[in-house]
Short mmCIF file of the N, C-alpha and C atoms (twelve columns), coordinates in Angstrom:
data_MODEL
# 
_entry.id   MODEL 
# 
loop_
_atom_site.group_PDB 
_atom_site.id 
_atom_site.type_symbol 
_atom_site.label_atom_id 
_atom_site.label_alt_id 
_atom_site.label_comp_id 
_atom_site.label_asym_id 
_atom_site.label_seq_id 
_atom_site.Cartn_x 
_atom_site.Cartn_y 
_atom_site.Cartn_z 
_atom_site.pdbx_PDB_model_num 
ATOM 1   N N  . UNK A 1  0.837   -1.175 0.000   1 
ATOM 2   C CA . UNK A 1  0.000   0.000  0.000   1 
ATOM 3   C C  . UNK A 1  0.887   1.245  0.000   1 
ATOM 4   N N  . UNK A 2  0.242   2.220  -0.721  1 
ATOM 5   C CA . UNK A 2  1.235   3.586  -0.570  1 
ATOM 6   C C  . UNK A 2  0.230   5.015  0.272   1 
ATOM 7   N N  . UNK A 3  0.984   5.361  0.636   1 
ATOM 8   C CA . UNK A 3  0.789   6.994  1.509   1 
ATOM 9   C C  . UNK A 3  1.130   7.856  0.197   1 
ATOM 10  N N  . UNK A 4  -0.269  8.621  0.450   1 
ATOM 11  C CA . UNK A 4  0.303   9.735  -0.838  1 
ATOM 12  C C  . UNK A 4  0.227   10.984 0.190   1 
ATOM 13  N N  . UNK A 5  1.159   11.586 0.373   1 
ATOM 14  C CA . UNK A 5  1.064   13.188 1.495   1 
ATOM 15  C C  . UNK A 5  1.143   14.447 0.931   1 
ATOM 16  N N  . UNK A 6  0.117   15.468 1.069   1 
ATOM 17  C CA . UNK A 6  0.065   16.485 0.829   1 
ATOM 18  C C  . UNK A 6  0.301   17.643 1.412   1 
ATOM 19  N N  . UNK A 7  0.892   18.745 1.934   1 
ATOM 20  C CA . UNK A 7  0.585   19.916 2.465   1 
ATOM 21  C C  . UNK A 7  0.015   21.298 1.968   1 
ATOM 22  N N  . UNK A 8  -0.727  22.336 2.833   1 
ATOM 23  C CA . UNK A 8  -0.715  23.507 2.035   1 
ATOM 24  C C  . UNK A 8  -1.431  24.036 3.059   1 
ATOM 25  N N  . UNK A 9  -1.193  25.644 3.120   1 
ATOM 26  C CA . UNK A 9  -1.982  26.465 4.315   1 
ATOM 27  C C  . UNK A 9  -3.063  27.755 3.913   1 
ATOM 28  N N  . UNK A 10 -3.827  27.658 4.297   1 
ATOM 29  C CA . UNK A 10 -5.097  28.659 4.063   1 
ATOM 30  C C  . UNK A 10 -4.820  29.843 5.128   1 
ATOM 31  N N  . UNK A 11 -5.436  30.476 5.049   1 
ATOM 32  C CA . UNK A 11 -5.697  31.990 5.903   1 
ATOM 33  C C  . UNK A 11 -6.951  30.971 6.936   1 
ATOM 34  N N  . UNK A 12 -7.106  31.385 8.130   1 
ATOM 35  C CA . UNK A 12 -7.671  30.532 9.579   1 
ATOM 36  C C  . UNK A 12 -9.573  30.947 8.785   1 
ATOM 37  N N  . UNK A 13 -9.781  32.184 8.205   1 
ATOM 38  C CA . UNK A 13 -11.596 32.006 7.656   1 
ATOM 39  C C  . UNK A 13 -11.672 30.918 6.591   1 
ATOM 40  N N  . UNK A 14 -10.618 30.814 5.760   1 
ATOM 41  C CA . UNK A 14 -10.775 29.603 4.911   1 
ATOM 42  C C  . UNK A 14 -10.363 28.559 4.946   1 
ATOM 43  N N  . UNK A 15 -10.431 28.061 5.885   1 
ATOM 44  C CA . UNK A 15 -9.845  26.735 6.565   1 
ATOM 45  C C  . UNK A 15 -11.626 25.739 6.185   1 
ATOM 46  N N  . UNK A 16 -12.099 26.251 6.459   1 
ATOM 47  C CA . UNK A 16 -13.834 25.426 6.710   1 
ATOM 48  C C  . UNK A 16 -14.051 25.160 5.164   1 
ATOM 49  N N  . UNK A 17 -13.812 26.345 3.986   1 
ATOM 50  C CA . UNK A 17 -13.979 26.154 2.987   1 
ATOM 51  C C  . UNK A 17 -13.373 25.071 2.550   1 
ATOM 52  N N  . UNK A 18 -12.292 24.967 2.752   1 
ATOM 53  C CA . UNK A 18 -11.470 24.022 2.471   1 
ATOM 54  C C  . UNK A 18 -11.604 22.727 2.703   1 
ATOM 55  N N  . UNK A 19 -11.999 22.240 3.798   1 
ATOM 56  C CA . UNK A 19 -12.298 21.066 4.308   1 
ATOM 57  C C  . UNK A 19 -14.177 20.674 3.783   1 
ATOM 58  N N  . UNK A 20 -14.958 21.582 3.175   1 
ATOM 59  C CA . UNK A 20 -15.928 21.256 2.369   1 
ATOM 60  C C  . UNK A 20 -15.828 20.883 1.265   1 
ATOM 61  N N  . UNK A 21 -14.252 21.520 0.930   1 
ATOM 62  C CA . UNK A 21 -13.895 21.419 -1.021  1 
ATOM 63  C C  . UNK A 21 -13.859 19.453 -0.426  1 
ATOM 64  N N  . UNK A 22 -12.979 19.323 0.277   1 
ATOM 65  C CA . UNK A 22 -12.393 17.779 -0.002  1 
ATOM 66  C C  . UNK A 22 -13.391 16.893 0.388   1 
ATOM 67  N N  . UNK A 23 -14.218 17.410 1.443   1 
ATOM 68  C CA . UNK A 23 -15.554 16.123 1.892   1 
ATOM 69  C C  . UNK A 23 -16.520 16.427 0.794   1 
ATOM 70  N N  . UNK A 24 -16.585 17.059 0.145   1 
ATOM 71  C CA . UNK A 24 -18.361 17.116 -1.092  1 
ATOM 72  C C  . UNK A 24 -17.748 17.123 -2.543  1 
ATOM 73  N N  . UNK A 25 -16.492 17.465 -2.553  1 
ATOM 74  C CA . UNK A 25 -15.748 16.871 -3.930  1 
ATOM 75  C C  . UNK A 25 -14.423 15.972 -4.134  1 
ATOM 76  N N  . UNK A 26 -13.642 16.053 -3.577  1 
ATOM 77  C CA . UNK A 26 -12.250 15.343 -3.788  1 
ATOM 78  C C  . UNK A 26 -13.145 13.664 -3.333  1 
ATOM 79  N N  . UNK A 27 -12.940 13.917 -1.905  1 
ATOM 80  C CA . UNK A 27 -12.927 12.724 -1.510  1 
ATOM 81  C C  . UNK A 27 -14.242 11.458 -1.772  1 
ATOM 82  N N  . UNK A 28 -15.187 12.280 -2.217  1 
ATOM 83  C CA . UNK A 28 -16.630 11.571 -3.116  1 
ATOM 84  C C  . UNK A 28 -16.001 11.005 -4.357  1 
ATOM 85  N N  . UNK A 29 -14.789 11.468 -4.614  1 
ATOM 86  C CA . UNK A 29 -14.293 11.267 -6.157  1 
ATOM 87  C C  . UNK A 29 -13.795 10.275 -5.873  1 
ATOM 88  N N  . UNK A 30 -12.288 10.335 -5.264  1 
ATOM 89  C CA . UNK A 30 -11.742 9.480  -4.731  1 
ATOM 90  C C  . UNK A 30 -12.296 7.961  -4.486  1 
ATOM 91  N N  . UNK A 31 -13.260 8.224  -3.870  1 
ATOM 92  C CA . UNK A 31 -13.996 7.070  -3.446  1 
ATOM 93  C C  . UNK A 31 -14.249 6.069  -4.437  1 
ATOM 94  N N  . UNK A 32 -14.770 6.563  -5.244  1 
ATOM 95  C CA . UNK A 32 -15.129 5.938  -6.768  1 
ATOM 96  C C  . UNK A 32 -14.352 5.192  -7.568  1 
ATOM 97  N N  . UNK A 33 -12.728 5.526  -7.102  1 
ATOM 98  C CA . UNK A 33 -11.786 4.537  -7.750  1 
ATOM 99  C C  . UNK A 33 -11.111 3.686  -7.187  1 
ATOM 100 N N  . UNK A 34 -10.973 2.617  -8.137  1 
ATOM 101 C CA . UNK A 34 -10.199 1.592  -7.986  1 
ATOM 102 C C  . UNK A 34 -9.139  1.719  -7.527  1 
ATOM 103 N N  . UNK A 35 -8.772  0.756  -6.589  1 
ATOM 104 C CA . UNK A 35 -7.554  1.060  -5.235  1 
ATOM 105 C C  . UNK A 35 -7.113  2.086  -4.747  1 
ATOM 106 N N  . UNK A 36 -8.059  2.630  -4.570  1 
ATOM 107 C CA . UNK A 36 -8.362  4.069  -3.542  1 
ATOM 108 C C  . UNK A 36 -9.122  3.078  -2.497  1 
ATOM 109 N N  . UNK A 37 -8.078  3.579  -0.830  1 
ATOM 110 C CA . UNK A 37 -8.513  3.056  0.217   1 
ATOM 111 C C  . UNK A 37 -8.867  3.902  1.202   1 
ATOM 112 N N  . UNK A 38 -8.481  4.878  1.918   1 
ATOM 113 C CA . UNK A 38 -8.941  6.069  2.776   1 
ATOM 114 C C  . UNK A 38 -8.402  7.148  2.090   1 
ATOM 115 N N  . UNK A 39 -8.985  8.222  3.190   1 
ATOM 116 C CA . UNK A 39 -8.174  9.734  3.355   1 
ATOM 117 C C  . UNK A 39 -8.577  10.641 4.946   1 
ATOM 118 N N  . UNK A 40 -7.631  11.146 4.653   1 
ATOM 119 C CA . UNK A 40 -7.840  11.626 6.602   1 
ATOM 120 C C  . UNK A 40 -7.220  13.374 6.427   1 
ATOM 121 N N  . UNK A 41 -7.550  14.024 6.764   1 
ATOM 122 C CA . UNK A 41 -7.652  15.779 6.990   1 
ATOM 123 C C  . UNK A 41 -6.485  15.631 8.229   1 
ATOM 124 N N  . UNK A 42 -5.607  16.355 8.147   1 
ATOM 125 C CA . UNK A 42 -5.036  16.597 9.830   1 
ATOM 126 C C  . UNK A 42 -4.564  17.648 9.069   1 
ATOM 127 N N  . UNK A 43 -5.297  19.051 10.531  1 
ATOM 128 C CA . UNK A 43 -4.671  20.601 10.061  1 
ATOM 129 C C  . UNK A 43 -3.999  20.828 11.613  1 
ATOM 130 N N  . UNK A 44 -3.509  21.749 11.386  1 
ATOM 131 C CA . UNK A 44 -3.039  22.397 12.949  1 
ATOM 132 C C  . UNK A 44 -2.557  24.328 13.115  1 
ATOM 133 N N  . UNK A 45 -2.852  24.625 13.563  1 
ATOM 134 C CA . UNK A 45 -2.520  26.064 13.345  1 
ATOM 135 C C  . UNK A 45 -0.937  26.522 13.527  1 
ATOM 136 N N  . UNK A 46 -0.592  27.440 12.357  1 
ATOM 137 C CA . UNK A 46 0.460   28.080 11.981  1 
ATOM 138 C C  . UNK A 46 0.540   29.287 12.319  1 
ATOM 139 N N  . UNK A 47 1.080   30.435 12.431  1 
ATOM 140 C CA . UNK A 47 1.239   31.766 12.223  1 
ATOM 141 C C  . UNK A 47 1.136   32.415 11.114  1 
ATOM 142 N N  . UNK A 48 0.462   31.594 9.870   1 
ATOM 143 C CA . UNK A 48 0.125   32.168 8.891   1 
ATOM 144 C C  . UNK A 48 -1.222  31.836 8.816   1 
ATOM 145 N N  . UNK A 49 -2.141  31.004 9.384   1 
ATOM 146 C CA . UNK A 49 -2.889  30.504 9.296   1 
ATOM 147 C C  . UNK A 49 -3.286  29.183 9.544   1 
ATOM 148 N N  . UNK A 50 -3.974  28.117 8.986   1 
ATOM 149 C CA . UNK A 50 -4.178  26.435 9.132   1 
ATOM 150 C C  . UNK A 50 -2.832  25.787 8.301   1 
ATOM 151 N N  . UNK A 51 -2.721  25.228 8.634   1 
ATOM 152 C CA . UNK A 51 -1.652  24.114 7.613   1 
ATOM 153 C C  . UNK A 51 -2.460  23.375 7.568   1 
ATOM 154 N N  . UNK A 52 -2.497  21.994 6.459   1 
ATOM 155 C CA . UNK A 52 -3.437  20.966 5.892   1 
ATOM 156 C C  . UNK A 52 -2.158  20.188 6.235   1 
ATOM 157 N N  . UNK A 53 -2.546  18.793 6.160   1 
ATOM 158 C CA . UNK A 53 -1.457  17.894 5.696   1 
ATOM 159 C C  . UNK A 53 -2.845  16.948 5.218   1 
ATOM 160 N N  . UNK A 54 -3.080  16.261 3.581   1 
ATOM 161 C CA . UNK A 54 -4.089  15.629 3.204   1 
ATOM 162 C C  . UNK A 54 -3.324  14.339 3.091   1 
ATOM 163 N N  . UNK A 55 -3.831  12.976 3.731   1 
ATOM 164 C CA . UNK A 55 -2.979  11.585 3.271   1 
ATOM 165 C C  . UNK A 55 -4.034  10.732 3.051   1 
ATOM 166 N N  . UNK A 56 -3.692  10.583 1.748   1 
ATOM 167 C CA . UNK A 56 -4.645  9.507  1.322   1 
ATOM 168 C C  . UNK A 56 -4.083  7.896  1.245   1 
ATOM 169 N N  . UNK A 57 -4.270  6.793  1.324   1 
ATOM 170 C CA . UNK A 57 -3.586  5.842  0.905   1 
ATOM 171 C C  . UNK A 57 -4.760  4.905  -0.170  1 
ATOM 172 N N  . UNK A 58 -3.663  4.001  -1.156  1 
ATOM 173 C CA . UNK A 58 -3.747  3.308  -2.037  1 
ATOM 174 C C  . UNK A 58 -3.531  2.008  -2.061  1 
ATOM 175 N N  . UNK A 59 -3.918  1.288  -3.008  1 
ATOM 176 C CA . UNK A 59 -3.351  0.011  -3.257  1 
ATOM 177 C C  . UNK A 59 -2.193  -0.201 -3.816  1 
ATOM 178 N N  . UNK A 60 -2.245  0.780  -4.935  1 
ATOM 179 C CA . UNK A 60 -0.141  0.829  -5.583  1 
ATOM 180 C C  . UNK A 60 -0.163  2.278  -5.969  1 
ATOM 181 N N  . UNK A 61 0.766   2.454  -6.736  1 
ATOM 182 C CA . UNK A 61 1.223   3.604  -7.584  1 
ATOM 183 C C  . UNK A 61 0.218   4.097  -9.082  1 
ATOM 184 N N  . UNK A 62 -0.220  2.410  -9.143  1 
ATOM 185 C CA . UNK A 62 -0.616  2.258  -10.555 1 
ATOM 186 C C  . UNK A 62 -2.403  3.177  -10.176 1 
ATOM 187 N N  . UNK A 63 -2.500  2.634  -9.127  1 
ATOM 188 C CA . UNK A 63 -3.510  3.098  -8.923  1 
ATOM 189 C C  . UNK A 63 -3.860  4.711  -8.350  1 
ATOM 190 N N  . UNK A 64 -3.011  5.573  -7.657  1 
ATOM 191 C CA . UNK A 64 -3.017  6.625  -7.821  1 
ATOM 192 C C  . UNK A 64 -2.736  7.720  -9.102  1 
ATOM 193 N N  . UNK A 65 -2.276  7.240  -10.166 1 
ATOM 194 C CA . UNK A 65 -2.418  7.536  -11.612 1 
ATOM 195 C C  . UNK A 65 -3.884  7.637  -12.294 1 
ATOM 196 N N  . UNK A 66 -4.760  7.175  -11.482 1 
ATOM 197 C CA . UNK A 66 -6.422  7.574  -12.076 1 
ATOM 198 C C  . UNK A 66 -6.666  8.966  -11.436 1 
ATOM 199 N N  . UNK A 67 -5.977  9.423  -10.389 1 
ATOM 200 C CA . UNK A 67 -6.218  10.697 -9.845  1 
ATOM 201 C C  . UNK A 67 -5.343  11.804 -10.052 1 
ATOM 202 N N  . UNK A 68 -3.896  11.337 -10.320 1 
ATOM 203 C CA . UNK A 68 -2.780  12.224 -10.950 1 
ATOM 204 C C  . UNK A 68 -2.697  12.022 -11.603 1 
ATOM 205 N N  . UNK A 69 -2.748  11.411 -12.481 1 
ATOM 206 C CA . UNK A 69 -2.161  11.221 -13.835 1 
ATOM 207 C C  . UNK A 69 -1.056  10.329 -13.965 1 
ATOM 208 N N  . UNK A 70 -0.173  10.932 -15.341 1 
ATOM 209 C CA . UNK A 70 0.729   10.088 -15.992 1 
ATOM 210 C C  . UNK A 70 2.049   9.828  -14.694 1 
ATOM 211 N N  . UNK A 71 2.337   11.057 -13.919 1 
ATOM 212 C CA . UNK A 71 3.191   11.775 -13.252 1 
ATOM 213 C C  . UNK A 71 2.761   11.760 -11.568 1 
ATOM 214 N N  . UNK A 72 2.339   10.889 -11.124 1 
ATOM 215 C CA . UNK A 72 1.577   10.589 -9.813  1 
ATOM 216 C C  . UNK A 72 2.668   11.677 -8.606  1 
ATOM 217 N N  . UNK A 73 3.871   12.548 -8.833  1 
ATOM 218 C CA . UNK A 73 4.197   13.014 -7.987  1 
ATOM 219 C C  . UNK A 73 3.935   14.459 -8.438  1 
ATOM 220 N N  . UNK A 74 3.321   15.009 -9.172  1 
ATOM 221 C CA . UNK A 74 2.378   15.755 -9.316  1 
ATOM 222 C C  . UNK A 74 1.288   16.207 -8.785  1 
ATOM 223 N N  . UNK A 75 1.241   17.523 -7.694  1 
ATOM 224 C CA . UNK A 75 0.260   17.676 -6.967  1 
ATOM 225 C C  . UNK A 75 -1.333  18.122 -7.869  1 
ATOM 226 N N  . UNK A 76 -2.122  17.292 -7.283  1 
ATOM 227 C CA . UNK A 76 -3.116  17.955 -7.513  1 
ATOM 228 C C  . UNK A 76 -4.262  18.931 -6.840  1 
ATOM 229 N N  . UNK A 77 -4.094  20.254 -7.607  1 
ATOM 230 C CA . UNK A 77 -4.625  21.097 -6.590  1 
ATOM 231 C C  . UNK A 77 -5.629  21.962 -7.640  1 
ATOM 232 N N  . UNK A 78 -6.619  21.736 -7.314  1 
ATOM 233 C CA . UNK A 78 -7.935  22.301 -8.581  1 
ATOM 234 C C  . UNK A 78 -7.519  24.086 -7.937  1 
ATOM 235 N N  . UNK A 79 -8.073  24.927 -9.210  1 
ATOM 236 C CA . UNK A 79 -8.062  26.344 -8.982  1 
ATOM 237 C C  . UNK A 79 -8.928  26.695 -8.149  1 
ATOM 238 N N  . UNK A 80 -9.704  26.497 -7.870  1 
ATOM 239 C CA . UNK A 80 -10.591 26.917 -6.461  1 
ATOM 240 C C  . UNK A 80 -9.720  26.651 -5.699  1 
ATOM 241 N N  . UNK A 81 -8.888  25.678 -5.052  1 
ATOM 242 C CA . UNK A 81 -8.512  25.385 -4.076  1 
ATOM 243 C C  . UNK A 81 -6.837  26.065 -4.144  1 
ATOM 244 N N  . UNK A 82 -6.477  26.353 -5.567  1 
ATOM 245 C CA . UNK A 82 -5.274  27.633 -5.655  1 
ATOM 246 C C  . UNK A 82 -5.582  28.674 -4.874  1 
ATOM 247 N N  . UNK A 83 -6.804  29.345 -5.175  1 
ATOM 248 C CA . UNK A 83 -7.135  30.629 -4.714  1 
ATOM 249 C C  . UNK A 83 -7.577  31.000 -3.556  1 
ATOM 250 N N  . UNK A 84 -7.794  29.737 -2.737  1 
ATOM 251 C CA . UNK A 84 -7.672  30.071 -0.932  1 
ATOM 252 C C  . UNK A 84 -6.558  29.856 -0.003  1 
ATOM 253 N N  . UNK A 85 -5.638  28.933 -0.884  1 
ATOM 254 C CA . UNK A 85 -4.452  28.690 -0.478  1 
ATOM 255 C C  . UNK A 85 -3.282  29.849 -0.129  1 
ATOM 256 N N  . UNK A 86 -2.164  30.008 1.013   1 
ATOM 257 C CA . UNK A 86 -1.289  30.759 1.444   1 
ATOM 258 C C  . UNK A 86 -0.700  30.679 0.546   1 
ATOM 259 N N  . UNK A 87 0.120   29.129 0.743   1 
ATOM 260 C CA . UNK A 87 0.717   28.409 -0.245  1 
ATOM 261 C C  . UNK A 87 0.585   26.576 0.477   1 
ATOM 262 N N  . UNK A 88 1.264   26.406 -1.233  1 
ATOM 263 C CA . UNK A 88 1.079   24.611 -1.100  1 
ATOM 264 C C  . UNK A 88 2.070   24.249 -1.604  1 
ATOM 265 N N  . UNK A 89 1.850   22.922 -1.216  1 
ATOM 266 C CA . UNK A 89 3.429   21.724 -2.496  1 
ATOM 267 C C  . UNK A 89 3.088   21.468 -3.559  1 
ATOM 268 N N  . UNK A 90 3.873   22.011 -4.453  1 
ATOM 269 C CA . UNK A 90 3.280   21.319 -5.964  1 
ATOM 270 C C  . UNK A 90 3.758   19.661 -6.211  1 
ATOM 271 N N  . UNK A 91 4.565   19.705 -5.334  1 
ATOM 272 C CA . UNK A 91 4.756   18.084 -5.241  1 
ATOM 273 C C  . UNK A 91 3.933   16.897 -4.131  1 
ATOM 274 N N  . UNK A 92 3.905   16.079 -4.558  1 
ATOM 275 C CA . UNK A 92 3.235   15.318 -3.382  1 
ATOM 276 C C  . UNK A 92 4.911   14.033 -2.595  1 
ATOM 277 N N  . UNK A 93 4.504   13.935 -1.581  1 
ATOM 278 C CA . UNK A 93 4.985   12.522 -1.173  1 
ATOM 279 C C  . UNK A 93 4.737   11.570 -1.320  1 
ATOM 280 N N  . UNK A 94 5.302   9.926  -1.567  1 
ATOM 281 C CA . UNK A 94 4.610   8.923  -1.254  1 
ATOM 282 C C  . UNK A 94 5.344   8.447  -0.369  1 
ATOM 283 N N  . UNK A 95 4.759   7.286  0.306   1 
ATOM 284 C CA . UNK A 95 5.385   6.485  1.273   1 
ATOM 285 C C  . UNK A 95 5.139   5.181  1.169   1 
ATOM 286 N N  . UNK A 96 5.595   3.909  1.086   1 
ATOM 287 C CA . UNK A 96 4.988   2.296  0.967   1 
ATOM 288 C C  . UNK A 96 5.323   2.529  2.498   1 
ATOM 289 N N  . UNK A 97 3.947   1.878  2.829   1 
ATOM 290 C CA . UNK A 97 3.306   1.739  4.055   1 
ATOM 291 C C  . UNK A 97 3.709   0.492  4.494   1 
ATOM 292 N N  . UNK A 98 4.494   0.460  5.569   1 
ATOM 293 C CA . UNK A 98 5.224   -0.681 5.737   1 
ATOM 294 C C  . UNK A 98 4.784   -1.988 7.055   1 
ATOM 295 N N  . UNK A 99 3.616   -1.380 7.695   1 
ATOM 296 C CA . UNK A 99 3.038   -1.729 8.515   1 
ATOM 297 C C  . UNK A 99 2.207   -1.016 9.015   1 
# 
């Protein structure tokens, strides 16, 4: 199984927006594909605002390529979710989940 890890920080009023973008669109999506297994929200407050950290995990690599693409270390970050953002990673992490 792989850990795919994300970060990125909002201003503290758009923190709520944010966490509606991923429960009523990302993660409804998500759901829908093949070896897609969870996802979990953990924010914590910064001095700029919320930090996100988004981790989703998978069944392989092959299978996070229905959601990134060709280039699975390629963040994906829709323009709505550019434009509330402080800033973010345009890269993602993975991790094989080792236990």
């Amino acid at each position: 199984m792989i850990s795919r890890q994300w970060t990125g920080i909002t201003p503290e009023e758009k923190a709520p927006v944010y966490i509606a973008h991923l429960q009523n669109d990302t993660f409804p999506k998500l759901s829908s594909m093949k070896g897609f297994i969870k996802a979990s929200i953990l924010k914590r407050k910064v001095p700029e605002g919320v930090e996100f950290m988004i981790i989703t995990e998978w069944e392989s690599l092959e299978a996070i390529q229905q959601f990134a693409g060709a280039d699975p270390e390629v963040a994906v970050v829709p323009q709505t979710v550019q434009e509330i953002m402080i800033r973010y990673d345009k890269a993602v992490k993975h991790y094989e989940i080792a236990g």
